[in-house]
Coordinates of N, CA and C in Angstrom, one line a residue:
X1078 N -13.0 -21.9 -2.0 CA -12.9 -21.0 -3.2 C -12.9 -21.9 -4.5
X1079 N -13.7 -21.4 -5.5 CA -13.9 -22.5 -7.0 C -12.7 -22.2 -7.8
X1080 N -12.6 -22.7 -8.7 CA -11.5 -22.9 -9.6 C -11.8 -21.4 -10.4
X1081 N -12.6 -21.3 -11.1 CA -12.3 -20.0 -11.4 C -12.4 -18.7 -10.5
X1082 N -12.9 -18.2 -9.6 CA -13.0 -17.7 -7.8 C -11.3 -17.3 -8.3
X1083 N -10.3 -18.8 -7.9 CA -9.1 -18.2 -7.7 C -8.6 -18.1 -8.7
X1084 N -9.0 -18.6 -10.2 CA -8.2 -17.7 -11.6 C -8.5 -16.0 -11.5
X1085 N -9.8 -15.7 -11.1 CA -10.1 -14.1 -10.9 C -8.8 -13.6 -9.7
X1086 N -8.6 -14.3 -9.0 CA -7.7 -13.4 -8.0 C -6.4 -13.7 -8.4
X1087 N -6.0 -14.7 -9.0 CA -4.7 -14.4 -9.2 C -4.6 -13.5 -10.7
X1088 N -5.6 -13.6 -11.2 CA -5.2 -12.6 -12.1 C -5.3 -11.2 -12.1
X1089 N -5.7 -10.7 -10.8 CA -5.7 -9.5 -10.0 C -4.6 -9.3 -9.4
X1090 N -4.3 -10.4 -8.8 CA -2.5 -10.2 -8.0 C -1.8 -10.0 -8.9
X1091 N -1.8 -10.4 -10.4 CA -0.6 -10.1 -11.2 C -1.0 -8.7 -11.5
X1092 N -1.9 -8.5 -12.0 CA -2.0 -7.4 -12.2 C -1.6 -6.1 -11.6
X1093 N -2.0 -6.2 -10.2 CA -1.9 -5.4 -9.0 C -0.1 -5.1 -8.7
X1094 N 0.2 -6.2 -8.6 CA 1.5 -6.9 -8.5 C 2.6 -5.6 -9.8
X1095 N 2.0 -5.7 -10.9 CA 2.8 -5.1 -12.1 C 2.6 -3.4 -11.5
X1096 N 0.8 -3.3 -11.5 CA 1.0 -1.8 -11.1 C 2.0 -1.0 -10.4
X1097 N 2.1 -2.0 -8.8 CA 2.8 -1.0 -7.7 C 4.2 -1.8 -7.9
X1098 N 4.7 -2.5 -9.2 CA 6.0 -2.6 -9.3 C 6.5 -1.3 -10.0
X1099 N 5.7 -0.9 -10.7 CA 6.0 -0.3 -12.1 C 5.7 1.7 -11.2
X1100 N 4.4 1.3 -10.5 CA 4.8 3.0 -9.7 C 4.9 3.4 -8.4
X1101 N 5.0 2.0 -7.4 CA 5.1 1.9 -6.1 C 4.0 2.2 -5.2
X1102 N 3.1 2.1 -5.8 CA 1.7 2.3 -5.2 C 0.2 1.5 -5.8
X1103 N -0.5 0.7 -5.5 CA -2.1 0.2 -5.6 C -2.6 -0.8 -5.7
X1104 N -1.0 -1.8 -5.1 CA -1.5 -3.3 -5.1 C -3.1 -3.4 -4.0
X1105 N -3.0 -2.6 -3.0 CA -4.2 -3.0 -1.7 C -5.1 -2.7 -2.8
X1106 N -5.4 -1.3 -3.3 CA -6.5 -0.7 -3.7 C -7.3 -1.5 -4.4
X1107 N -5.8 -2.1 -5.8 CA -7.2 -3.2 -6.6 C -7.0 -4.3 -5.9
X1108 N -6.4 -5.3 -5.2 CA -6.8 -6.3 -4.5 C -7.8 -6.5 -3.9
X1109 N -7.6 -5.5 -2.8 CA -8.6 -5.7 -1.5 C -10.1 -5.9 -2.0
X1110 N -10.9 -4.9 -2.5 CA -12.1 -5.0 -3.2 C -12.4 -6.4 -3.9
X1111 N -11.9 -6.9 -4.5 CA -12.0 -8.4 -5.3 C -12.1 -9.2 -4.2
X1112 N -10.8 -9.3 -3.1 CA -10.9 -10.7 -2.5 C -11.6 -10.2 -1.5
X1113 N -12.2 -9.1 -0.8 CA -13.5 -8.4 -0.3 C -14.8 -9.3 -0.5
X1114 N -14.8 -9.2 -2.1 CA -15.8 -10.1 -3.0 C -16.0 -11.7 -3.3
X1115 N -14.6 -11.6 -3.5 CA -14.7 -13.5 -3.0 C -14.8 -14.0 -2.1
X1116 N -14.2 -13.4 -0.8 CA -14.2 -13.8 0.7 C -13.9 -12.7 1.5
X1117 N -14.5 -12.2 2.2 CA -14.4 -10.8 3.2 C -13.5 -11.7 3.9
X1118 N -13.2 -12.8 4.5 CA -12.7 -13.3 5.5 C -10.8 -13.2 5.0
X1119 N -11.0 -12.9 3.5 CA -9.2 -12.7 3.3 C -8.8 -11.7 3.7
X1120 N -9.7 -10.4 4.2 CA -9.1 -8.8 4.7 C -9.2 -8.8 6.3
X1121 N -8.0 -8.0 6.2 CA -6.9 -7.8 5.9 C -5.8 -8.5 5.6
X1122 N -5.8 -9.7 6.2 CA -4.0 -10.5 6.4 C -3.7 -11.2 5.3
X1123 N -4.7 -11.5 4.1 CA -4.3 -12.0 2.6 C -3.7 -11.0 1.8
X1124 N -3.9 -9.9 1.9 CA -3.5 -8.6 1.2 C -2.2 -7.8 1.8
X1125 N -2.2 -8.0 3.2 CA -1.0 -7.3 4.0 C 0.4 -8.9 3.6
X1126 N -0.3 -10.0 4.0 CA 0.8 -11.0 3.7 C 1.3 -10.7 2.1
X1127 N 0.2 -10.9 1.2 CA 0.9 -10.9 -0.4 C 2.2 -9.9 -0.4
X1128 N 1.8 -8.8 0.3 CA 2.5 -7.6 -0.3 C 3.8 -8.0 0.3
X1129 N 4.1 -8.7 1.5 CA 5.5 -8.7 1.9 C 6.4 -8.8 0.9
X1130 N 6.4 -10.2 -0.2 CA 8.0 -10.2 -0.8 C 7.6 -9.4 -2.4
X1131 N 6.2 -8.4 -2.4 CA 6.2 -7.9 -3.4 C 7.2 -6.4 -3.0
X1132 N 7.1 -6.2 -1.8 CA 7.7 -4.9 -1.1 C 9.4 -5.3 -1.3
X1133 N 9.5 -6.6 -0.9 CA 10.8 -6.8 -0.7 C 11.7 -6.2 -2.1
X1134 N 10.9 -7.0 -2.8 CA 11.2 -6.9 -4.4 C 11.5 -5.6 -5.2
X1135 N 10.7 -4.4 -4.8 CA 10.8 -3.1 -4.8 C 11.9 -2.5 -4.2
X1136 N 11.6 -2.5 -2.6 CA 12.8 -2.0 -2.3 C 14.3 -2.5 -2.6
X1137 N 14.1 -3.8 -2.8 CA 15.8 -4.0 -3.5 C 16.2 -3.8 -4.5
X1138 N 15.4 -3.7 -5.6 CA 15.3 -2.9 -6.8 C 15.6 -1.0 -6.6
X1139 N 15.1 -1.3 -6.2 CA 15.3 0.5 -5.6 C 16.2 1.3 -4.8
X1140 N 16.8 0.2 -4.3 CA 17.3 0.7 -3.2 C 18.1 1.9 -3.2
X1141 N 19.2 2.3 -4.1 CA 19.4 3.3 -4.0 C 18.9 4.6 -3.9
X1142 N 17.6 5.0 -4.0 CA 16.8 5.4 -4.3 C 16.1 6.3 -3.0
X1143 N 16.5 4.9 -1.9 CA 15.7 4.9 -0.7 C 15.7 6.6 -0.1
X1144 N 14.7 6.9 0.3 CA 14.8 8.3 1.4 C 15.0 7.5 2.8
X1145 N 16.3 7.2 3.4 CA 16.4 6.7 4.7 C 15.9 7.4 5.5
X1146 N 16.0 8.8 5.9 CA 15.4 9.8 6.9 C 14.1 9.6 6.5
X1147 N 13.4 9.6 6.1 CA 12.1 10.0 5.4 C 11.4 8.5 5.9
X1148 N 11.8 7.1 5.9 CA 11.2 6.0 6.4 C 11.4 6.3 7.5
X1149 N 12.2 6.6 8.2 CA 12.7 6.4 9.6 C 12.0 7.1 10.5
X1150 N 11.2 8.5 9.9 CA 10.0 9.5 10.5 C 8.9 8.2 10.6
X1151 N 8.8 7.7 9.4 CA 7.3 7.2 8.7 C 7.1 5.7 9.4
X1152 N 8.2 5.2 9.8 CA 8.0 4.2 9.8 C 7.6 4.0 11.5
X1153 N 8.6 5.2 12.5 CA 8.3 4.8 14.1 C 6.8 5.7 13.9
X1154 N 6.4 6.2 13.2 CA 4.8 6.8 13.4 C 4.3 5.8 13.4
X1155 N 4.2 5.1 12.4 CA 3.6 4.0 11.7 C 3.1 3.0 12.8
X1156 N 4.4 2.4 13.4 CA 4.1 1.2 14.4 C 4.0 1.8 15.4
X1157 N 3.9 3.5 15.8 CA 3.0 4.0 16.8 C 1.6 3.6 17.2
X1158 N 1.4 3.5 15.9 CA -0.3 4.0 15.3 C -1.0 2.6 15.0
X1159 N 0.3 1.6 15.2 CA -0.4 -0.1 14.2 C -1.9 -0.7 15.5
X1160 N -1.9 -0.2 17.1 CA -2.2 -0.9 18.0 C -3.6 -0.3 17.9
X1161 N -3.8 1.1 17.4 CA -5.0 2.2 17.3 C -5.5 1.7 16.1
X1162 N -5.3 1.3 15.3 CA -5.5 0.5 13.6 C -6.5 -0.7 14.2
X1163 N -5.7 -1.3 15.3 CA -6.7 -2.6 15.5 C -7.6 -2.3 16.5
X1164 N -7.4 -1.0 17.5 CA -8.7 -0.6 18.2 C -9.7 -0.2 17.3
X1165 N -9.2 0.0 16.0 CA -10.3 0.7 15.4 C -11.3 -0.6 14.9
X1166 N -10.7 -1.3 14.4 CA -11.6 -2.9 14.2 C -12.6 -3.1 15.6
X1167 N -12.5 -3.0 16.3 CA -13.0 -3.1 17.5 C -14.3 -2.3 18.0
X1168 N -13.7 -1.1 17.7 CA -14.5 0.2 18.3 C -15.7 0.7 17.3
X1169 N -15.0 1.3 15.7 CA -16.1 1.9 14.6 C -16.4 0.6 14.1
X1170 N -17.7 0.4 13.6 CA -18.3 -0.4 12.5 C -17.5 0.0 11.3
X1171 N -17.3 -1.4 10.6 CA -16.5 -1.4 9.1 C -16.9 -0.1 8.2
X1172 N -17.8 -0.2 8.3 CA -18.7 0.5 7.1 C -18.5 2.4 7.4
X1173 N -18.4 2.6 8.6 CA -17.9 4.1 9.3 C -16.6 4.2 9.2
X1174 N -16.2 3.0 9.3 CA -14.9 3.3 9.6 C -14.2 3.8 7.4
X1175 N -14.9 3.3 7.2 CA -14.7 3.5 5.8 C -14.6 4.3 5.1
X1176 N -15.9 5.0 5.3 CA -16.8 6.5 5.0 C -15.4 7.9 5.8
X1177 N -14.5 7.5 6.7 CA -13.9 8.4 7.4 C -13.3 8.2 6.4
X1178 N -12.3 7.4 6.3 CA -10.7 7.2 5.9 C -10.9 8.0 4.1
X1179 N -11.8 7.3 3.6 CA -12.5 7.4 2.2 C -12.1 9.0 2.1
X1180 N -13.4 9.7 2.6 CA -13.3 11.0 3.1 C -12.2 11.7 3.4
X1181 N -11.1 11.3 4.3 CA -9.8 12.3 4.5 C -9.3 12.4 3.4
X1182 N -9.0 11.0 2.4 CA -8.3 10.6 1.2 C -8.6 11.7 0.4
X1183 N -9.8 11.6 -0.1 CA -10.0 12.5 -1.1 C -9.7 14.0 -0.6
X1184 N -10.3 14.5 0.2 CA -9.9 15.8 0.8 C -8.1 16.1 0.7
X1185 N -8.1 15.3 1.5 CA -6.1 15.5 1.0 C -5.6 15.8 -0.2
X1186 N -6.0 14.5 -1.1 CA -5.8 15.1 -2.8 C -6.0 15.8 -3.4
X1187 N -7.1 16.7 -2.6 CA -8.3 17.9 -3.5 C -7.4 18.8 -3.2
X1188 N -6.8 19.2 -2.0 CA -6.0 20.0 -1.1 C -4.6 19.8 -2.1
X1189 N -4.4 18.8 -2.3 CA -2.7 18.7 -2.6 C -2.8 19.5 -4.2
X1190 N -3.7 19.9 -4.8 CA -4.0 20.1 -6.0 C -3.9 21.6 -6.2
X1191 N -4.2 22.2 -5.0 CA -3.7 23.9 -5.0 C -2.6 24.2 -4.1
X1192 N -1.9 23.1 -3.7 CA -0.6 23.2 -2.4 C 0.6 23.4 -3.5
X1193 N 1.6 24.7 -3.3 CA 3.1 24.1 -4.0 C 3.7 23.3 -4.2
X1194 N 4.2 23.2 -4.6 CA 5.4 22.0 -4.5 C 6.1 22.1 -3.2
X1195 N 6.3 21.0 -2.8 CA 7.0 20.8 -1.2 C 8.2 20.0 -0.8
X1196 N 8.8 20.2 -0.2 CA 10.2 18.9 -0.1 C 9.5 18.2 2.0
X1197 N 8.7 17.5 1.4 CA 8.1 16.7 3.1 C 9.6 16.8 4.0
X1198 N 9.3 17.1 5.3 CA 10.0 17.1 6.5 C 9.3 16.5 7.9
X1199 N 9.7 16.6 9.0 CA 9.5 15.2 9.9 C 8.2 15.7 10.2
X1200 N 6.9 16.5 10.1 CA 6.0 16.8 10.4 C 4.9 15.5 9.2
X1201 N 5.3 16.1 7.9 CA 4.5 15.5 7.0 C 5.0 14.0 7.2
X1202 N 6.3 13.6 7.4 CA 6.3 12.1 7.5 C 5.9 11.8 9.0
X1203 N 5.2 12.2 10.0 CA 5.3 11.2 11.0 C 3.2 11.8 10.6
X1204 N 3.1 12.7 10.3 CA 1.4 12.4 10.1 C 1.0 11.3 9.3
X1205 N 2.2 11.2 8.3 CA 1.7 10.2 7.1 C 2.0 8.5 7.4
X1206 N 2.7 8.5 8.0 CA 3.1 7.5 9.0 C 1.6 7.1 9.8
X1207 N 1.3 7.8 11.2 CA 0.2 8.1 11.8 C -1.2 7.5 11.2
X1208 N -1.4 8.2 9.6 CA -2.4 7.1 9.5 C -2.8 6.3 8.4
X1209 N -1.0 6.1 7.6 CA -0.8 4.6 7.6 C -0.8 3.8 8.5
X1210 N -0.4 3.7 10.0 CA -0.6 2.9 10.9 C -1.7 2.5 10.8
X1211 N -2.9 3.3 11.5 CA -4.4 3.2 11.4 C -5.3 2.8 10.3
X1212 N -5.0 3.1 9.3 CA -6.0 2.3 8.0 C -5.3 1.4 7.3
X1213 N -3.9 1.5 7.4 CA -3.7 -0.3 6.9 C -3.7 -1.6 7.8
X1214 N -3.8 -1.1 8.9 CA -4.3 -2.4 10.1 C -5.4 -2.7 10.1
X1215 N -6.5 -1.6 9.6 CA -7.4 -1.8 9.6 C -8.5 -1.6 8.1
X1216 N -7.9 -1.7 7.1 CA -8.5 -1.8 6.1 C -7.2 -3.0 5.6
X1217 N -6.1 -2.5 5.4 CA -4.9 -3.0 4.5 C -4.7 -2.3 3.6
X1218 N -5.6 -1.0 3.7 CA -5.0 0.0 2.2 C -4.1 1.2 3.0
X1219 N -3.0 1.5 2.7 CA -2.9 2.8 3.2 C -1.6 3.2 2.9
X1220 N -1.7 3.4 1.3 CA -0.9 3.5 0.6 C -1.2 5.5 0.7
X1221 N -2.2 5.9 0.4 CA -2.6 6.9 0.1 C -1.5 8.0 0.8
X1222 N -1.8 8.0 2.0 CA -1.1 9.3 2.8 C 0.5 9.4 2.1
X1223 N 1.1 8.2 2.3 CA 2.9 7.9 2.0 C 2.5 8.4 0.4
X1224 N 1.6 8.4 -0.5 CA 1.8 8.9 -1.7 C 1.5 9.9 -1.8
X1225 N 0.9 10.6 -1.6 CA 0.7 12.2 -1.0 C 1.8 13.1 -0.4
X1226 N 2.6 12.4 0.4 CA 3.7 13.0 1.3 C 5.0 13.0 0.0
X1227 N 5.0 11.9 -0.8 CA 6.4 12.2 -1.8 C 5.7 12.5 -3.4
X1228 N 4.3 12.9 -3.4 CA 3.8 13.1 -4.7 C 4.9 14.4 -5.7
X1229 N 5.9 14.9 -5.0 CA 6.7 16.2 -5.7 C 8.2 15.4 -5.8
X1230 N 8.2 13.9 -5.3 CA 9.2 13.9 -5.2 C 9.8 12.6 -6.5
X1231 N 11.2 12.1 -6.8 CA 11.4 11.2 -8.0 C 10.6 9.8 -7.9
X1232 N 10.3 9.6 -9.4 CA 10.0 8.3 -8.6 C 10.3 7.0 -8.2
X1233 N 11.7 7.1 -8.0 CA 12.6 6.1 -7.7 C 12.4 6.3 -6.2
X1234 N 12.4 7.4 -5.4 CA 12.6 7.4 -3.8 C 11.2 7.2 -3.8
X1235 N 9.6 7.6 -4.3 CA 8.5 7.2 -3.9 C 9.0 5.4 -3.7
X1236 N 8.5 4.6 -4.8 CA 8.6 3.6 -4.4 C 9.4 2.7 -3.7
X1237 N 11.3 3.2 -3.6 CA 12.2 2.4 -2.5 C 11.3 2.8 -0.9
X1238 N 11.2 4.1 -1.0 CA 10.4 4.4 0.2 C 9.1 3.8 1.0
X1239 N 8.5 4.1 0.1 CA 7.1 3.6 0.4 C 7.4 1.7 0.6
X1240 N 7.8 1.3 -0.3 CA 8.3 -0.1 -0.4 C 9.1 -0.8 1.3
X1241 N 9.7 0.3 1.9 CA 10.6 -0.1 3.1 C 9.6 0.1 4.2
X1242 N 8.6 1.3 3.9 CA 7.7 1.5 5.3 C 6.7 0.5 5.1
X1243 N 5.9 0.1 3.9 CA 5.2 -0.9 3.9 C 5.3 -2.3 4.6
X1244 N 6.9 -2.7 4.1 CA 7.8 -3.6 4.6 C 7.7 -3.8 6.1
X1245 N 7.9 -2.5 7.2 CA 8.1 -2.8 8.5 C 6.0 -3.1 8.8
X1246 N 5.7 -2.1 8.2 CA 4.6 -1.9 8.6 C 3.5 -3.2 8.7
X1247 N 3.9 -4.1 7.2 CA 3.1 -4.9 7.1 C 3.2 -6.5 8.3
X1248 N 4.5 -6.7 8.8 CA 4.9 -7.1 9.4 C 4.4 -7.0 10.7
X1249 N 4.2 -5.9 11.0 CA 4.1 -5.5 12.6 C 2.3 -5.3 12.8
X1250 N 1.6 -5.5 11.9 CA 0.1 -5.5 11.6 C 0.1 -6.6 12.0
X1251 N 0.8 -7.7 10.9 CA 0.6 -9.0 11.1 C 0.7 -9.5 12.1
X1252 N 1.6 -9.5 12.8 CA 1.8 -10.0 14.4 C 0.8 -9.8 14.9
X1253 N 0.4 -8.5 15.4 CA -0.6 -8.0 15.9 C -2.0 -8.7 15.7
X1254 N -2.2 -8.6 14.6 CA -3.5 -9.2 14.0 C -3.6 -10.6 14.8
X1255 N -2.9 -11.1 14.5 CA -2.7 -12.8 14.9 C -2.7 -13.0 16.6
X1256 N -1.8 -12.4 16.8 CA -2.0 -12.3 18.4 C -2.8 -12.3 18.9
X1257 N -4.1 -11.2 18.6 CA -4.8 -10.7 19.2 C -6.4 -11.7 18.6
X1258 N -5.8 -12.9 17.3 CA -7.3 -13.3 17.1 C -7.8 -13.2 15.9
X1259 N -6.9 -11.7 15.5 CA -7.8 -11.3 14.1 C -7.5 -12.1 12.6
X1260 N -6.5 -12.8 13.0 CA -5.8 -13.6 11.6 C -6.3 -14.6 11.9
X1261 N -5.9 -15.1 10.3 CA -6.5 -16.7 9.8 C -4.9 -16.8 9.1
X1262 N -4.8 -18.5 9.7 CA -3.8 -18.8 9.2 C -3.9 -19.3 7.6
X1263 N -5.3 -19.6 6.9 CA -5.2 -20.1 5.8 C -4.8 -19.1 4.6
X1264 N -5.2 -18.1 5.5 CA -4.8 -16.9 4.3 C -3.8 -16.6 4.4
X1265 N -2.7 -17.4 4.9 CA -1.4 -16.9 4.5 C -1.4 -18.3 3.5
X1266 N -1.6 -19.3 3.5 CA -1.3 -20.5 2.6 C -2.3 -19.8 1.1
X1267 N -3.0 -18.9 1.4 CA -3.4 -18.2 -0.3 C -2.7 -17.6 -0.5
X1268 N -1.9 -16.6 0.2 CA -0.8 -15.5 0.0 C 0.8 -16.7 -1.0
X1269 N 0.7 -17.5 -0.1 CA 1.9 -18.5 -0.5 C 1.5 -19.1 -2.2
X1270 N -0.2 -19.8 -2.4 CA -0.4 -19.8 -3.2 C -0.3 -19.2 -4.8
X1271 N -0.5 -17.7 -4.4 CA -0.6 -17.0 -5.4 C 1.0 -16.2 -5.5
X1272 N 1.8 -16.7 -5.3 CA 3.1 -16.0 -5.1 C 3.7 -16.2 -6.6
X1273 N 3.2 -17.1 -7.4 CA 4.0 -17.0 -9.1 C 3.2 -16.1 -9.5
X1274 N 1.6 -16.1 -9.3 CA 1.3 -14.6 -10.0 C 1.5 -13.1 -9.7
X1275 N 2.1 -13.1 -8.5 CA 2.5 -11.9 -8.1 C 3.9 -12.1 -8.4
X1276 N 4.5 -12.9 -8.7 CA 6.0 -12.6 -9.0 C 5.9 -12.2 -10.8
X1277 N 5.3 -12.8 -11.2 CA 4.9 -12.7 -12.9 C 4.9 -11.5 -13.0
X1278 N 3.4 -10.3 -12.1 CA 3.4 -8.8 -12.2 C 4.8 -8.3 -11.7
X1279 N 5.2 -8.6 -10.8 CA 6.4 -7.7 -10.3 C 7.3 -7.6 -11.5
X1280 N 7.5 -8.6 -11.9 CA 8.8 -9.4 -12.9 C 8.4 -8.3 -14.5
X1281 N 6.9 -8.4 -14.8 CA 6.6 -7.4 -15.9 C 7.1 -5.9 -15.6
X1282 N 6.7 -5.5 -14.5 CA 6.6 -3.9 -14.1 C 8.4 -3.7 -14.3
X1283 N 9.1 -3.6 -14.5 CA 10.7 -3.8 -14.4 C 11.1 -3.6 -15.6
X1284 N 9.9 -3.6 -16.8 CA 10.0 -3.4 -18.1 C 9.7 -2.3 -17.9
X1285 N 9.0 -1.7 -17.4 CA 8.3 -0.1 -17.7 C 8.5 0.8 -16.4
X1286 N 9.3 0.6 -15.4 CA 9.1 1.4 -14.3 C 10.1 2.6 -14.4
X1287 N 11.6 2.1 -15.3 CA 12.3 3.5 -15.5 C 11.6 4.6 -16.4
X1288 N 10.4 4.3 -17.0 CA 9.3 5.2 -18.3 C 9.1 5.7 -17.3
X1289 N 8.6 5.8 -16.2 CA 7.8 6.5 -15.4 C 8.6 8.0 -14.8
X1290 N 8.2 8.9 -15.2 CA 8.6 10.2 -15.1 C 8.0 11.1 -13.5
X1291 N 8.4 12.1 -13.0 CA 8.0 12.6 -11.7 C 6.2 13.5 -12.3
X1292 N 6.7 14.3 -13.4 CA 5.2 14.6 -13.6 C 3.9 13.5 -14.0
X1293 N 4.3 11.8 -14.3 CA 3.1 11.5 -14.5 C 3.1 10.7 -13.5
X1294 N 4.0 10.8 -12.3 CA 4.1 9.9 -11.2 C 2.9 10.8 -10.5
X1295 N 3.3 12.1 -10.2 CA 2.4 12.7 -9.5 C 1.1 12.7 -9.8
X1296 N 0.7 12.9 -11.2 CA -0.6 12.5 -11.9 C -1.4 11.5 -11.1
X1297 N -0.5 10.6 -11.4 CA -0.8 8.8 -11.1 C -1.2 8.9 -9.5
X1298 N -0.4 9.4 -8.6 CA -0.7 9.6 -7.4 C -1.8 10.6 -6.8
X1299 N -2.4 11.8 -7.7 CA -3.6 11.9 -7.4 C -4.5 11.3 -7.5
X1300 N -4.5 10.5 -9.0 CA -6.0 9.9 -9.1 C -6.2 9.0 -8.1
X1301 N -5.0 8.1 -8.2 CA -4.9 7.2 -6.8 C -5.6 7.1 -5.5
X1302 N -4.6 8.6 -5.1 CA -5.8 9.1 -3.8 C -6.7 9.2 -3.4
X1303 N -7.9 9.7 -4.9 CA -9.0 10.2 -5.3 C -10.2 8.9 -5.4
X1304 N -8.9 7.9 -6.4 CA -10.3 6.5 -6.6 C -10.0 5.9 -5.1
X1305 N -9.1 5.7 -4.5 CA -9.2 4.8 -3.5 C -10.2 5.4 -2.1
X1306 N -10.0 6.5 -2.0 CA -11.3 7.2 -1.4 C -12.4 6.8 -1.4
X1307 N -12.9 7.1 -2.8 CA -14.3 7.3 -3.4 C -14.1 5.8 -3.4
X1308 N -13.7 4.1 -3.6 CA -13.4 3.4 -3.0 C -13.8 2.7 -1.7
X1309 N -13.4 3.3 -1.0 CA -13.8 3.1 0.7 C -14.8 3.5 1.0
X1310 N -15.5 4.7 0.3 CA -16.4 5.9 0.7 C -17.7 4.6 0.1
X1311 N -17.0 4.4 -1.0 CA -18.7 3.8 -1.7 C -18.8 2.2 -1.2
X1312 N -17.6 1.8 -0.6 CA -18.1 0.6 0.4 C -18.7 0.5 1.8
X1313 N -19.0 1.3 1.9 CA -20.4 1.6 3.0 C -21.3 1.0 2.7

């Protein structure tokens, strides 16, 4: 990778880094796509590795915050679902497998837009769990569902939340990945690399994350849904 190659990515990690410090959600979304661009060979495990001590950093910030029941649905779904994430690397062509996920995303958002307001219970967290397992094993995005399931709710518990299931989740990909072949160890020495620009974004978002209110959290978490779909959909 050239010298500027990795000024473009680390100045996406900070960036990315600030967003989901500041509303607990879209570091994969804008990452993935760029280092897609510079190197297909950094996805998944460059993207799943960064996020570890950007998660850390959230949920200890947050921690009071945390919905403990609510990970605890999300999270045994999750690593239900992490082994079917990497059958799907295997089975669908990238580019299908894309066009699906893409497609549920936006549907769900379109749907969440005439749904009441809801308080999620163990049905909505172990779905949302389910296929977070499956598309962040196998894309590294899978922010979407877990933002959808607490879109009604503060947004202090979105992001402690999301921040702890990410945490087990991204962990248990990683193993997996590696085990089975699918990792590169250098892209953990880029994840290591780029760790002052993602501490830079995290460290900014900390200025602006108590601004963030539940009605423009939920805002924020539609569009989310909607670009990272349309996202996936148009990477076909």
């Amino acid at each position: 990778m050239s010298g500027g190659m990795l000024v473009v990515l680390a100045l996406t990690v900070a960036a990315a880094a600030f967003v989901q410090g500041a509303s607990g959600l879209g570091f994969a979304l804008i990452v993935a796509p760029v280092a897609g661009l510079l190197d297909p060979g950094l996805l998944p495990v460059f993207v799943l590795t960064a996020m570890i001590p950007l998660n850390l950093y959230v949920a200890w910030r947050e921690r009071r915050s945390l919905d403990l029941r609510g990970a605890r649905w999300i999270t045994a779904a999750r690593l239900a679902a992490t082994p079917a994430g990497l059958a799907l690397l295997w089975v669908i062509p990238e580019g299908d497998l894309g066009a699906v996920v893409g497609a549920a995303t936006v549907l769900a958002a379109v749907v969440s837009l005439a749904v009441p307001a809801f308080v999620p219970g163990p049905g909505a967290y172990v779905g949302a769990g389910l296929v977070t397992g499956l598309t962040e094993t196998a894309t590294g995005v899978g922010g979407p569902p877990l933002a959808l399931v607490y879109q009604h709710r503060p947004p202090g518990e979105l992001r402690a939340t999301v921040a702890v299931c990410f945490l087990v989740g991204e962990v248990a990909s990683l193993c997996l990945l590696f085990v089975t072949g699918r990792g590169r160890a250098a892209d953990l020495g880029w994840a290591l690399l780029l760790l002052p620009a993602l501490a830079a974004g995290a460290w900014l978002s900390r200025l602006v994350h108590q601004r963030v209110d539940t009605r423009r959290m939920r805002a924020f978490v539609l569009v989310f849904a909607l670009v990272s779909g349309v996202v996936l959909m148009a990477g076909t």
